[in-house]
Amino acid sequence: MVPFNDFHLHYQSIKPEIDTAIQRVLNSGWFILGPEVEAFEAEFAAHCGTRFAVGVGSGTEALHLSLLACGVRPGDEIITVSHTAVPTVSAISLTGATPVLVDIDPHTFTMDPGALEARITPRTRVVLPVHLYGHPADMDEIVAIARRHELMVLEDVAQAAGAEYRGRKVGTLGDIAAFSFYPTKNLGAFGDGGAVVTQDPSLADKVRKLRNYGQTRRYYHQTKGLSSRLDEMQAAILRAKLPHLDDWNATRREHAALYKRHLAGLEGIALPEEAAWARHVYHLYVIRTQQRERLQAFLSERGIGTLIHYPVPVHLQEAYADLGLQRGALPTTEDCVAQILSLPMYPELTQEQVAFVADQVREFVARYQ
Ligand SMILES: *Cc1c(COP(=O)(O)O)cnc(C)c1O
């Protein structure tokens, strides 16, 4: 049996540190914007290599607040991808701006820089690449185009904490970046959480105010803000987990290498690629096959959990029908979406489990391909 994820094992692997962190917060009697959040922000900024990190309520809110801090207003256009978790685009809609969705590069599953420039208009304000599945987007190309048009760049790093682009950490490559600590992410809380990181003191300051009702000091409000804070409990849990992140990512990479050793060259199965300039952190291990439904059922019968990330691209979601994009509008996205399947990928997997999953995929190919 290989479940798609195993949070019991994950907790067990670091139980004493987590229990100590939670107890510390309970004993302190301080639950919102206190010493744990402040310490986590410093530690997370150091890990990312940015000057500032601001803890917020979720990844969606990290994106939303980043866009607001960039000055995005109703009527502006934000360019992002359709092949992403829907919240990337929800965050744009929350500001009243219009999402402009472009196609992806089929090798990295991330924004195709070649599709970007043609969609820039006088209303474009921000370019929002997503480092999907843990693989960085091609940031040099994207940032160069954005700079040429004086646009800001917001990175969606929800799936890629610790990934690198040409030796630099993702989250440091644009103007501002949004992380999610949703429990499944490479750095996950035991609840909701997110963070905004940036080198820019004025952007950091804006997010800091916006997350807390627009307050400058208690009961004095400079701007119209909202309530979106990382809480002390989650911050303490994240502080316990952060020192493990690099090791966990390294283990994910070992699992990916093992999958590759077992699956390379199999007919009809395309494995995830890692661009020469990328350090992939395998938030998800996504293969492509024309026989996706059949393979998923075959693995399920053998006790192997798989998922599809994501079965419907944003532009074909009911909620985004108002964008007016029909089937066929983003051909590479739609082609990938029909073929993708995520195999189990988390640090607590054993090498035997990875080998078992790979063997079952081979068995499927031998039988049906
Ligand atoms: C998880 C995720 C989000 C949203 O994060 P939440 O913490 O669930 O709000 C945004 N973008 C991407 C790419 C994600 O994977």
PDB file of N, CA, C and O in Angstrom, residues 54 90 107 136 157 169 192 253 265 327-328 362:
ATOM      1  N   VAL A  54       6.954  38.200   5.473  1.00  0.00           N
ATOM      2  CA  VAL A  54       5.780  38.603   6.253  1.00  0.00           C
ATOM      3  C   VAL A  54       4.814  37.423   6.288  1.00  0.00           C
ATOM      4  O   VAL A  54       4.359  36.960   5.237  1.00  0.00           O
ATOM      5  N   SER A  90      -7.609  33.040  -8.405  1.00  0.00           N
ATOM      6  CA  SER A  90      -8.568  33.622  -7.447  1.00  0.00           C
ATOM      7  C   SER A  90      -7.989  34.887  -6.835  1.00  0.00           C
ATOM      8  O   SER A  90      -8.699  35.873  -6.619  1.00  0.00           O
ATOM      9  N   HIS A 107       7.791  21.165 -21.365  1.00  0.00           N
ATOM     10  CA  HIS A 107       8.885  20.453 -20.684  1.00  0.00           C
ATOM     11  C   HIS A 107       8.931  20.771 -19.203  1.00  0.00           C
ATOM     12  O   HIS A 107       9.259  19.915 -18.383  1.00  0.00           O
ATOM     13  N   PRO A 136      11.180  25.525 -11.210  1.00  0.00           N
ATOM     14  CA  PRO A 136      11.110  26.966 -11.465  1.00  0.00           C
ATOM     15  C   PRO A 136      10.662  27.294 -12.888  1.00  0.00           C
ATOM     16  O   PRO A 136      10.959  26.554 -13.830  1.00  0.00           O
ATOM     17  N   VAL A 157       5.321  30.870  -5.359  1.00  0.00           N
ATOM     18  CA  VAL A 157       6.292  29.864  -4.923  1.00  0.00           C
ATOM     19  C   VAL A 157       5.616  28.806  -4.048  1.00  0.00           C
ATOM     20  O   VAL A 157       6.282  28.046  -3.350  1.00  0.00           O
ATOM     21  N   LYS A 169      17.780  31.028  -5.314  1.00  0.00           N
ATOM     22  CA  LYS A 169      16.510  30.529  -4.772  1.00  0.00           C
ATOM     23  C   LYS A 169      15.324  31.179  -5.473  1.00  0.00           C
ATOM     24  O   LYS A 169      15.324  32.401  -5.692  1.00  0.00           O
ATOM     25  N   ASP A 192      -3.612  26.292   8.025  1.00  0.00           N
ATOM     26  CA  ASP A 192      -3.346  27.237   6.942  1.00  0.00           C
ATOM     27  C   ASP A 192      -2.239  28.211   7.308  1.00  0.00           C
ATOM     28  O   ASP A 192      -2.042  28.534   8.481  1.00  0.00           O
ATOM     29  N   ARG A 253      14.282  14.636  -4.053  1.00  0.00           N
ATOM     30  CA  ARG A 253      15.110  14.528  -5.258  1.00  0.00           C
ATOM     31  C   ARG A 253      15.668  13.107  -5.410  1.00  0.00           C
ATOM     32  O   ARG A 253      15.770  12.595  -6.518  1.00  0.00           O
ATOM     33  N   GLY A 265      12.932   5.441 -20.231  1.00  0.00           N
ATOM     34  CA  GLY A 265      12.868   4.702 -21.489  1.00  0.00           C
ATOM     35  C   GLY A 265      11.606   3.884 -21.671  1.00  0.00           C
ATOM     36  O   GLY A 265      11.434   3.221 -22.701  1.00  0.00           O
ATOM     37  N   ARG A 327     -12.380  25.925 -25.218  1.00  0.00           N
ATOM     38  CA  ARG A 327     -11.487  24.788 -25.421  1.00  0.00           C
ATOM     39  C   ARG A 327     -10.665  25.045 -26.687  1.00  0.00           C
ATOM     40  O   ARG A 327     -11.206  25.546 -27.680  1.00  0.00           O
ATOM     41  N   GLY A 328      -9.379  24.770 -26.620  1.00  0.00           N
ATOM     42  CA  GLY A 328      -8.515  25.040 -27.773  1.00  0.00           C
ATOM     43  C   GLY A 328      -7.753  26.350 -27.655  1.00  0.00           C
ATOM     44  O   GLY A 328      -6.806  26.600 -28.404  1.00  0.00           O
ATOM     45  N   ARG A 362       5.660  -0.213 -14.682  1.00  0.00           N
ATOM     46  CA  ARG A 362       6.299  -1.060 -15.714  1.00  0.00           C
ATOM     47  C   ARG A 362       5.379  -2.215 -16.101  1.00  0.00           C
ATOM     48  O   ARG A 362       5.232  -2.558 -17.268  1.00  0.00           O
TER      49      ARG A 362
END
